[in-house]
Amino acid sequence: MARRILLLGPPGAGKGTQAALIASTLHVPHISTGDMLRAAVAAGTDLGKQVESVMAAGELVSDSLVVAIVDERLSQEDARCGYLLDGFPRTVAQAEALNDSVINAISTVVLLEVDTDELVQRLLKRAEEEGRADDNRETIGRRLEVYEAETTPLVDFYEVGVLHVDGVGPVNEVFLRIMLALANS
Ligand code: AP5
């Protein structure tokens, strides 16, 4: 059966890190809306120009724009036999849009749980190492607020079968926890 997995969690929870490992292990594409949007910003496309300031402020890009990008990506051949979504959906409206397409309905949701102090520390550390535009104290605070308001309702939306995984600890240990949870689901 095709595995259509959603990796859910607050900013800094390790979604991108774990998604890369899971996707290569399960041989499904890793689809990250954050990566796609950052690539558009870096390339200076019309989309990139439209979303740059929104992302730098820690706000969400509009549902219609993101849904269109994901629809296009999921229509590609490599997503036919499953995928791993990272960073989408992150509003109930986005989740409903995805559900409308039966072929793309999520089969498993993994929620990475990390306490706020640890999230902030990780993102401030990455700010020093990589200088991502939205990794500064003020924007991190806003991203966490937006996650709480817009994305946590998805835990209830997907109430059947959300796998809660402790995201604190070495990357390989968190990865093993996720794989174990997936194997038992
Ligand atoms: P997005 O790129 O999705 O960012 P995010 O959700 O804020 O998540 P991060 O990438 O910061 O963290 P992560 O959970 O992926 O953790 P990571 O593995 O990177 O979105 C960015 C922006 O794009 C949004 O704010 C919005 O503007 C826009 N956007 C994207 N999708 C959208 C959508 N669907 N709708 C509307 N707008 C959208 O790890 C973080 C750091 O921690 C790294 O340095 C990593 O090395 C480290 N780390 C990872 N695991 C561990 C560990 N176990 N222990 C210690 N450190 C760790």
Coordinates of N, CA and C and ligand atoms in Angstrom, one line a residue:
M1 N 0.8 -1.2 0.0 CA 0.0 0.0 0.0 C 0.9 1.2 0.0
A2 N 0.5 2.3 -0.8 CA 1.3 3.5 -0.8 C 1.3 4.2 0.6
R3 N 2.4 4.6 1.0 CA 2.5 5.3 2.3 C 2.5 6.8 2.0
R4 N 1.5 7.5 2.5 CA 1.4 8.9 2.3 C 1.5 9.5 3.7
I5 N 2.7 9.9 4.1 CA 3.0 10.3 5.5 C 3.1 11.8 5.6
L6 N 2.5 12.3 6.7 CA 2.7 13.7 7.0 C 3.5 13.8 8.3
L7 N 4.6 14.6 8.2 CA 5.5 14.8 9.4 C 5.1 16.2 9.9
L8 N 4.6 16.2 11.1 CA 4.0 17.4 11.8 C 4.9 17.8 13.0
G9 N 5.0 19.0 13.2 CA 5.8 19.5 14.4 C 6.1 20.9 14.3
P10 N 6.4 21.5 15.5 CA 6.7 23.0 15.5 C 8.0 23.3 14.8
P11 N 8.3 24.6 14.5 CA 9.6 25.0 13.9 C 10.7 24.5 14.8
G12 N 11.7 23.8 14.2 CA 12.8 23.3 14.9 C 12.7 21.9 15.5
A13 N 11.5 21.3 15.2 CA 11.3 20.0 15.8 C 12.1 18.9 15.2
G14 N 12.7 19.2 14.0 CA 13.5 18.2 13.3 C 12.8 17.6 12.1
K15 N 11.7 18.2 11.6 CA 11.0 17.7 10.5 C 11.9 17.4 9.3
G16 N 12.6 18.5 8.9 CA 13.4 18.4 7.7 C 14.5 17.3 7.9
T17 N 15.1 17.3 9.0 CA 16.2 16.4 9.3 C 15.7 15.0 9.2
Q18 N 14.6 14.7 9.9 CA 14.0 13.3 9.9 C 13.4 13.0 8.6
A19 N 12.8 13.9 7.9 CA 12.1 13.6 6.7 C 13.1 13.1 5.7
A20 N 14.3 13.7 5.6 CA 15.3 13.2 4.7 C 15.7 11.8 4.9
L21 N 15.8 11.4 6.2 CA 16.2 10.0 6.6 C 15.0 9.0 6.3
I22 N 13.8 9.4 6.6 CA 12.7 8.5 6.4 C 12.4 8.3 4.9
A23 N 12.5 9.4 4.2 CA 12.2 9.3 2.7 C 13.2 8.4 2.1
S24 N 14.5 8.5 2.4 CA 15.5 7.7 1.7 C 15.3 6.2 2.2
T25 N 14.9 6.0 3.4 CA 14.7 4.6 3.9 C 13.5 4.0 3.2
L26 N 12.4 4.8 3.1 CA 11.1 4.2 2.5 C 11.0 4.4 1.0
H27 N 12.0 5.0 0.4 CA 12.0 5.3 -1.0 C 10.8 6.0 -1.5
V28 N 10.5 7.1 -0.8 CA 9.4 8.0 -1.2 C 10.0 9.4 -1.3
P29 N 9.4 10.3 -2.2 CA 9.9 11.6 -2.2 C 9.6 12.4 -1.0
H30 N 10.6 13.2 -0.6 CA 10.5 14.2 0.6 C 10.0 15.5 0.0
I31 N 8.8 15.8 0.3 CA 8.2 17.1 -0.2 C 8.0 18.1 0.9
S32 N 8.9 19.1 0.8 CA 8.9 20.2 1.8 C 8.5 21.5 1.2
T33 N 7.4 22.0 1.7 CA 7.0 23.3 1.1 C 8.0 24.4 1.5
G34 N 8.5 24.3 2.7 CA 9.5 25.3 3.1 C 10.7 25.3 2.2
D35 N 11.2 24.1 1.8 CA 12.3 24.1 0.9 C 12.0 24.6 -0.5
M36 N 10.7 24.2 -1.0 CA 10.3 24.7 -2.3 C 10.2 26.2 -2.3
L37 N 9.6 26.8 -1.2 CA 9.5 28.2 -1.2 C 10.8 28.9 -1.1
R38 N 11.7 28.4 -0.2 CA 13.1 29.0 -0.1 C 13.8 28.9 -1.5
A39 N 13.6 27.8 -2.2 CA 14.3 27.7 -3.5 C 13.7 28.8 -4.4
A40 N 12.4 29.1 -4.4 CA 11.8 30.1 -5.2 C 12.4 31.5 -4.8
V41 N 12.6 31.7 -3.5 CA 13.1 33.0 -3.1 C 14.6 33.1 -3.6
A42 N 15.3 32.1 -3.4 CA 16.8 32.1 -3.8 C 16.9 32.3 -5.3
A43 N 15.9 31.8 -6.1 CA 16.0 31.9 -7.6 C 15.4 33.2 -8.1
G44 N 14.8 33.9 -7.1 CA 14.2 35.2 -7.5 C 13.0 35.1 -8.5
T45 N 12.3 34.0 -8.4 CA 11.1 33.9 -9.3 C 10.0 34.8 -8.8
D46 N 8.9 34.9 -9.6 CA 7.8 35.7 -9.2 C 7.2 35.2 -7.9
L47 N 7.1 33.9 -7.8 CA 6.6 33.3 -6.5 C 7.5 33.7 -5.4
G48 N 8.8 33.6 -5.6 CA 9.8 33.9 -4.6 C 9.7 35.3 -4.1
K49 N 9.5 36.3 -5.1 CA 9.3 37.7 -4.7 C 8.0 37.9 -3.9
Q50 N 7.0 37.1 -4.2 CA 5.7 37.2 -3.6 C 5.8 36.8 -2.1
V51 N 6.6 35.7 -1.8 CA 6.6 35.1 -0.5 C 7.7 35.5 0.4
E52 N 8.7 36.2 -0.1 CA 10.0 36.4 0.6 C 9.7 37.1 2.0
S53 N 9.0 38.3 1.9 CA 8.8 39.0 3.1 C 7.9 38.3 4.1
V54 N 6.9 37.6 3.6 CA 6.0 36.8 4.4 C 6.8 35.8 5.2
M55 N 7.7 35.1 4.6 CA 8.5 34.0 5.2 C 9.4 34.7 6.2
A56 N 10.1 35.8 5.8 CA 11.0 36.4 6.7 C 10.4 36.9 8.0
A57 N 9.0 37.2 7.9 CA 8.3 37.7 9.1 C 7.7 36.5 9.9
G58 N 7.9 35.3 9.5 CA 7.4 34.1 10.2 C 5.9 33.9 10.0
E59 N 5.3 34.5 9.0 CA 3.9 34.3 8.8 C 3.7 33.2 7.8
L60 N 2.5 32.8 7.6 CA 2.2 31.7 6.6 C 2.0 32.3 5.2
V61 N 2.5 31.7 4.2 CA 2.1 32.0 2.8 C 0.7 31.6 2.6
S62 N 0.0 32.3 1.7 CA -1.5 32.0 1.6 C -1.8 30.5 1.2
D63 N -2.9 30.1 1.7 CA -3.3 28.7 1.5 C -3.3 28.4 0.0
S64 N -3.9 29.3 -0.8 CA -4.1 29.0 -2.2 C -2.8 28.8 -2.9
L65 N -1.8 29.7 -2.6 CA -0.5 29.5 -3.2 C 0.1 28.2 -2.9
V66 N 0.1 27.9 -1.6 CA 0.8 26.6 -1.2 C 0.1 25.4 -1.7
V67 N -1.2 25.4 -1.7 CA -2.0 24.3 -2.2 C -1.7 24.1 -3.7
A68 N -1.6 25.1 -4.4 CA -1.3 25.0 -5.9 C 0.1 24.4 -6.1
I69 N 1.1 24.8 -5.3 CA 2.5 24.3 -5.4 C 2.5 22.8 -5.1
V70 N 1.8 22.4 -4.0 CA 1.8 21.0 -3.6 C 1.0 20.1 -4.6
D71 N -0.2 20.7 -5.1 CA -0.9 19.9 -6.1 C -0.1 19.6 -7.3
E72 N 0.7 20.6 -7.7 CA 1.6 20.3 -8.9 C 2.6 19.3 -8.6
R73 N 3.2 19.4 -7.4 CA 4.3 18.5 -7.0 C 3.7 17.0 -6.9
L74 N 2.5 16.9 -6.3 CA 2.0 15.6 -6.1 C 1.5 14.9 -7.4
S75 N 1.4 15.7 -8.4 CA 0.9 15.2 -9.7 C 2.1 14.5 -10.4
Q76 N 3.3 14.7 -9.9 CA 4.5 14.2 -10.6 C 4.6 12.6 -10.4
E77 N 5.2 12.0 -11.3 CA 5.2 10.5 -11.3 C 5.8 9.9 -10.0
D78 N 6.8 10.5 -9.5 CA 7.5 9.9 -8.3 C 6.6 9.9 -7.1
A79 N 5.5 10.7 -7.1 CA 4.7 10.7 -5.9 C 3.5 9.8 -5.9
R80 N 3.4 9.0 -7.0 CA 2.3 8.1 -7.2 C 2.2 7.0 -6.2
C81 N 3.4 6.5 -5.8 CA 3.4 5.4 -4.9 C 3.7 5.8 -3.5
G82 N 3.5 7.0 -3.2 CA 3.7 7.5 -1.8 C 4.6 8.7 -1.7
Y83 N 4.6 9.3 -0.5 CA 5.4 10.5 -0.3 C 5.5 10.8 1.1
L84 N 6.4 11.7 1.4 CA 6.5 12.2 2.8 C 6.4 13.7 2.8
L85 N 5.3 14.2 3.4 CA 5.1 15.7 3.4 C 5.7 16.3 4.7
D86 N 6.4 17.4 4.5 CA 7.1 18.1 5.6 C 6.7 19.6 5.5
G87 N 5.9 20.0 6.4 CA 5.5 21.4 6.4 C 4.3 21.7 5.7
F88 N 3.6 20.7 5.2 CA 2.3 20.9 4.5 C 1.5 19.6 4.8
P89 N 0.2 19.7 5.1 CA -0.5 20.9 5.4 C -0.2 21.5 6.8
R90 N -0.3 22.8 6.9 CA -0.2 23.5 8.2 C -1.3 24.4 8.6
T91 N -2.4 24.3 7.9 CA -3.7 24.9 8.3 C -4.8 23.8 8.0
V92 N -5.9 24.0 8.7 CA -7.0 23.1 8.5 C -7.5 23.2 7.0
A93 N -7.5 24.5 6.5 CA -7.9 24.7 5.1 C -7.0 23.9 4.1
Q94 N -5.7 23.9 4.4 CA -4.8 23.1 3.5 C -5.0 21.6 3.7
A95 N -5.3 21.2 4.9 CA -5.6 19.7 5.1 C -6.9 19.3 4.4
E96 N -7.9 20.2 4.4 CA -9.1 19.9 3.7 C -8.9 19.9 2.2
A97 N -8.1 20.8 1.7 CA -7.8 20.8 0.2 C -7.1 19.5 -0.2
L98 N -6.2 19.0 0.7 CA -5.5 17.7 0.4 C -6.5 16.5 0.5
N99 N -7.4 16.6 1.5 CA -8.3 15.5 1.6 C -9.3 15.4 0.5
D100 N -9.6 16.6 -0.2 CA -10.5 16.6 -1.3 C -10.1 15.7 -2.4
S101 N -8.8 15.5 -2.5 CA -8.2 14.6 -3.5 C -8.0 13.3 -2.9
V102 N -8.9 12.3 -3.1 CA -8.8 11.0 -2.4 C -7.5 10.4 -2.6
I103 N -7.0 10.5 -3.9 CA -5.7 9.9 -4.2 C -4.6 10.3 -3.4
N104 N -4.7 11.6 -2.9 CA -3.6 12.1 -2.1 C -3.8 12.1 -0.6
A105 N -4.9 11.4 -0.1 CA -5.2 11.5 1.3 C -4.1 10.9 2.1
I106 N -3.8 11.5 3.2 CA -2.7 11.1 4.1 C -3.1 9.8 4.8
S107 N -2.1 8.9 4.8 CA -2.4 7.6 5.5 C -1.8 7.5 6.9
T108 N -0.8 8.3 7.2 CA -0.1 8.3 8.5 C 0.4 9.7 8.9
V109 N 0.1 10.1 10.1 CA 0.6 11.4 10.6 C 1.6 11.1 11.8
V110 N 2.8 11.7 11.6 CA 3.8 11.6 12.7 C 3.9 13.0 13.3
L111 N 3.7 13.1 14.6 CA 3.9 14.4 15.3 C 5.2 14.3 16.1
L112 N 6.1 15.2 15.8 CA 7.4 15.3 16.5 C 7.2 16.2 17.7
E113 N 7.4 15.8 18.9 CA 7.2 16.6 20.1 C 8.5 17.0 20.7
V114 N 8.7 18.4 20.8 CA 9.9 18.9 21.4 C 9.5 20.2 22.2
D115 N 10.1 20.3 23.4 CA 9.7 21.5 24.2 C 10.2 22.8 23.7
T116 N 9.5 23.9 24.0 CA 9.8 25.2 23.4 C 11.2 25.6 23.6
D117 N 11.8 25.4 24.8 CA 13.2 25.9 25.1 C 14.1 25.3 24.1
E118 N 14.0 24.0 23.9 CA 14.9 23.2 23.0 C 14.7 23.7 21.6
L119 N 13.4 24.0 21.2 CA 13.2 24.5 19.8 C 13.9 25.8 19.6
V120 N 13.8 26.7 20.6 CA 14.4 28.0 20.4 C 15.9 27.9 20.4
Q121 N 16.5 27.0 21.2 CA 17.9 26.8 21.2 C 18.4 26.3 19.9
R122 N 17.7 25.3 19.3 CA 18.1 24.7 18.0 C 18.1 25.8 16.9
L123 N 17.0 26.6 16.9 CA 16.9 27.6 15.8 C 17.9 28.7 16.0
L124 N 18.2 29.1 17.2 CA 19.2 30.2 17.4 C 20.6 29.6 17.0
K125 N 20.8 28.3 17.3 CA 22.1 27.7 16.9 C 22.2 27.7 15.4
R126 N 21.1 27.3 14.7 CA 21.2 27.3 13.3 C 21.4 28.7 12.7
A127 N 20.8 29.7 13.4 CA 21.0 31.1 12.9 C 22.5 31.4 12.8
E128 N 23.2 31.0 13.8 CA 24.7 31.3 13.8 C 25.4 30.5 12.7
E129 N 24.9 29.3 12.5 CA 25.6 28.4 11.5 C 25.2 28.7 10.1
E130 N 23.9 29.0 9.9 CA 23.4 29.1 8.5 C 22.8 30.4 8.1
G131 N 22.4 31.2 9.1 CA 21.8 32.5 8.8 C 20.5 32.5 8.1
R132 N 19.6 31.5 8.4 CA 18.3 31.5 7.7 C 17.5 32.7 8.1
A133 N 16.9 33.4 7.1 CA 16.2 34.7 7.3 C 15.2 34.7 8.4
D134 N 14.6 33.5 8.7 CA 13.5 33.6 9.7 C 14.0 33.0 11.1
D135 N 15.4 32.8 11.2 CA 15.9 32.3 12.5 C 16.5 33.4 13.3
N136 N 15.6 34.3 13.7 CA 16.1 35.3 14.7 C 15.0 35.3 15.8
R137 N 15.4 35.8 17.0 CA 14.6 35.6 18.2 C 13.1 36.0 18.0
E138 N 13.0 37.2 17.4 CA 11.6 37.8 17.2 C 10.8 36.9 16.2
T139 N 11.4 36.5 15.1 CA 10.6 35.7 14.1 C 10.4 34.3 14.6
I140 N 11.4 33.8 15.4 CA 11.1 32.4 15.9 C 9.9 32.5 16.8
G141 N 9.8 33.5 17.7 CA 8.6 33.6 18.6 C 7.3 33.7 17.8
R142 N 7.4 34.4 16.7 CA 6.2 34.5 15.8 C 5.8 33.2 15.2
R143 N 6.9 32.5 14.7 CA 6.6 31.2 14.0 C 6.0 30.2 15.0
L144 N 6.5 30.3 16.3 CA 5.9 29.4 17.3 C 4.4 29.7 17.6
E145 N 4.1 31.0 17.6 CA 2.7 31.4 17.8 C 1.8 31.0 16.6
V146 N 2.4 31.2 15.4 CA 1.6 30.8 14.2 C 1.4 29.3 14.3
Y147 N 2.4 28.5 14.6 CA 2.2 27.0 14.7 C 1.1 26.7 15.7
E148 N 1.1 27.3 16.9 CA 0.1 27.0 17.9 C -1.3 27.3 17.4
A149 N -1.4 28.5 16.8 CA -2.7 28.9 16.3 C -3.2 28.2 15.1
E150 N -2.4 28.0 14.1 CA -2.8 27.5 12.8 C -2.6 26.0 12.6
T151 N -1.5 25.5 13.2 CA -1.2 24.1 12.9 C -1.6 23.1 13.9
T152 N -1.5 23.4 15.2 CA -1.9 22.4 16.2 C -3.3 21.9 16.0
P153 N -4.3 22.7 15.5 CA -5.6 22.1 15.3 C -5.6 20.9 14.4
L154 N -4.5 20.7 13.6 CA -4.4 19.5 12.7 C -4.3 18.2 13.5
V155 N -3.8 18.3 14.8 CA -3.8 17.1 15.6 C -5.2 16.5 15.8
D156 N -6.1 17.4 16.0 CA -7.5 16.9 16.2 C -8.1 16.6 14.8
F157 N -7.7 17.4 13.8 CA -8.3 17.1 12.5 C -7.9 15.7 12.1
Y158 N -6.7 15.3 12.4 CA -6.2 13.9 12.0 C -6.3 13.0 13.2
E159 N -7.3 13.2 14.1 CA -7.3 12.5 15.4 C -7.1 11.0 15.3
V160 N -7.6 10.4 14.2 CA -7.3 8.9 14.0 C -5.9 8.7 13.6
G161 N -5.1 8.1 14.4 CA -3.8 7.6 13.9 C -2.7 8.7 13.9
V162 N -2.7 9.7 14.8 CA -1.6 10.5 14.9 C -0.5 9.8 15.8
L163 N 0.7 9.6 15.3 CA 1.7 8.9 16.1 C 2.5 10.0 16.8
H164 N 2.5 10.1 18.1 CA 3.2 11.0 18.9 C 4.6 10.5 19.1
V165 N 5.7 11.2 18.7 CA 7.0 10.7 18.8 C 7.9 11.8 19.6
D166 N 8.6 11.4 20.6 CA 9.5 12.3 21.3 C 10.6 12.7 20.4
G167 N 10.7 14.0 20.1 CA 11.7 14.5 19.1 C 13.0 14.9 19.8
V168 N 13.2 14.7 21.1 CA 14.4 15.1 21.8 C 15.4 14.0 21.9
G169 N 16.6 14.3 21.6 CA 17.7 13.3 21.7 C 18.5 13.2 20.4
P170 N 19.5 12.4 20.3 CA 20.3 12.3 19.1 C 19.4 12.0 17.9
V171 N 19.8 12.6 16.7 CA 19.0 12.4 15.5 C 18.7 11.0 15.2
N172 N 19.7 10.1 15.3 CA 19.5 8.7 15.0 C 18.5 8.0 15.9
E173 N 18.5 8.5 17.2 CA 17.6 7.8 18.1 C 16.1 8.3 17.8
V174 N 16.0 9.6 17.5 CA 14.6 10.0 17.1 C 14.2 9.3 15.8
F175 N 15.1 9.1 14.9 CA 14.8 8.4 13.7 C 14.3 7.0 14.0
L176 N 15.0 6.3 14.9 CA 14.6 4.9 15.2 C 13.2 4.9 15.9
R177 N 12.9 5.9 16.7 CA 11.6 6.0 17.3 C 10.5 6.2 16.2
I178 N 10.8 7.0 15.3 CA 9.8 7.2 14.2 C 9.6 5.9 13.4
M179 N 10.7 5.3 13.1 CA 10.5 4.0 12.2 C 9.8 3.0 13.0
L180 N 10.0 2.9 14.3 CA 9.3 1.9 15.2 C 7.8 2.3 15.2
A181 N 7.5 3.6 15.4 CA 6.1 4.0 15.4 C 5.4 3.6 14.1
L182 N 6.1 3.9 13.0 CA 5.6 3.6 11.6 C 5.4 2.1 11.5
A183 N 6.3 1.3 11.9 CA 6.2 -0.1 11.8 C 5.0 -0.7 12.6
N184 N 4.7 -0.1 13.7 CA 3.6 -0.6 14.5 C 2.3 0.0 14.2
S185 N 2.3 0.9 13.2 CA 1.0 1.6 12.9 C 0.2 0.8 11.8
Ligands
AP5_1 P1 9.5 25.4 7.0 O1 10.7 25.4 6.2 O2 8.5 24.3 7.0 O3 10.0 25.8 8.5 P2 9.5 25.4 10.0 O4 8.3 24.6 10.1 O5 9.6 26.6 10.7 O6 10.6 24.3 10.4 P3 12.2 24.4 10.4 O7 12.7 24.1 9.0 O8 12.7 25.6 11.1 O9 12.4 23.2 11.4 P4 12.2 21.6 11.2 O10 11.1 21.1 12.1 O11 12.2 21.2 9.7 O12 13.6 21.1 11.8 P5 15.0 20.9 11.1 O13 15.2 19.5 10.8 O14 15.2 22.0 10.1 O15 8.7 26.8 6.7 C1 9.3 28.0 6.6 C2 8.3 29.1 6.2 O16 7.8 28.8 4.9 C3 7.1 29.2 7.1 O17 7.3 30.0 8.2 C4 6.1 29.8 6.1 O18 6.4 31.2 5.9 C5 6.4 29.1 4.8 N1 5.7 27.9 4.6 C6 6.2 26.6 4.5 N2 5.2 25.7 4.3 C7 4.1 26.4 4.4 C8 2.7 26.1 4.3 N3 2.3 24.8 4.1 N4 1.8 27.0 4.3 C9 2.1 28.3 4.5 N5 3.4 28.8 4.6 C10 4.3 27.8 4.5 O19 16.0 21.2 12.4 C11 16.1 22.5 12.9 C12 17.5 22.6 13.5 O20 17.6 21.7 14.6 C13 18.6 22.3 12.5 O21 19.7 23.1 12.8 C14 18.9 20.8 12.9 O22 20.2 20.4 12.5 C15 18.6 20.7 14.3 N6 18.2 19.4 14.8 C16 17.3 18.6 14.1 N7 17.1 17.5 14.9 C17 17.8 17.6 16.1 C18 17.9 16.9 17.2 N8 17.3 15.7 17.4 N9 18.7 17.4 18.2 C19 19.3 18.6 18.1 N10 19.2 19.4 17.0 C20 18.5 18.9 16.0

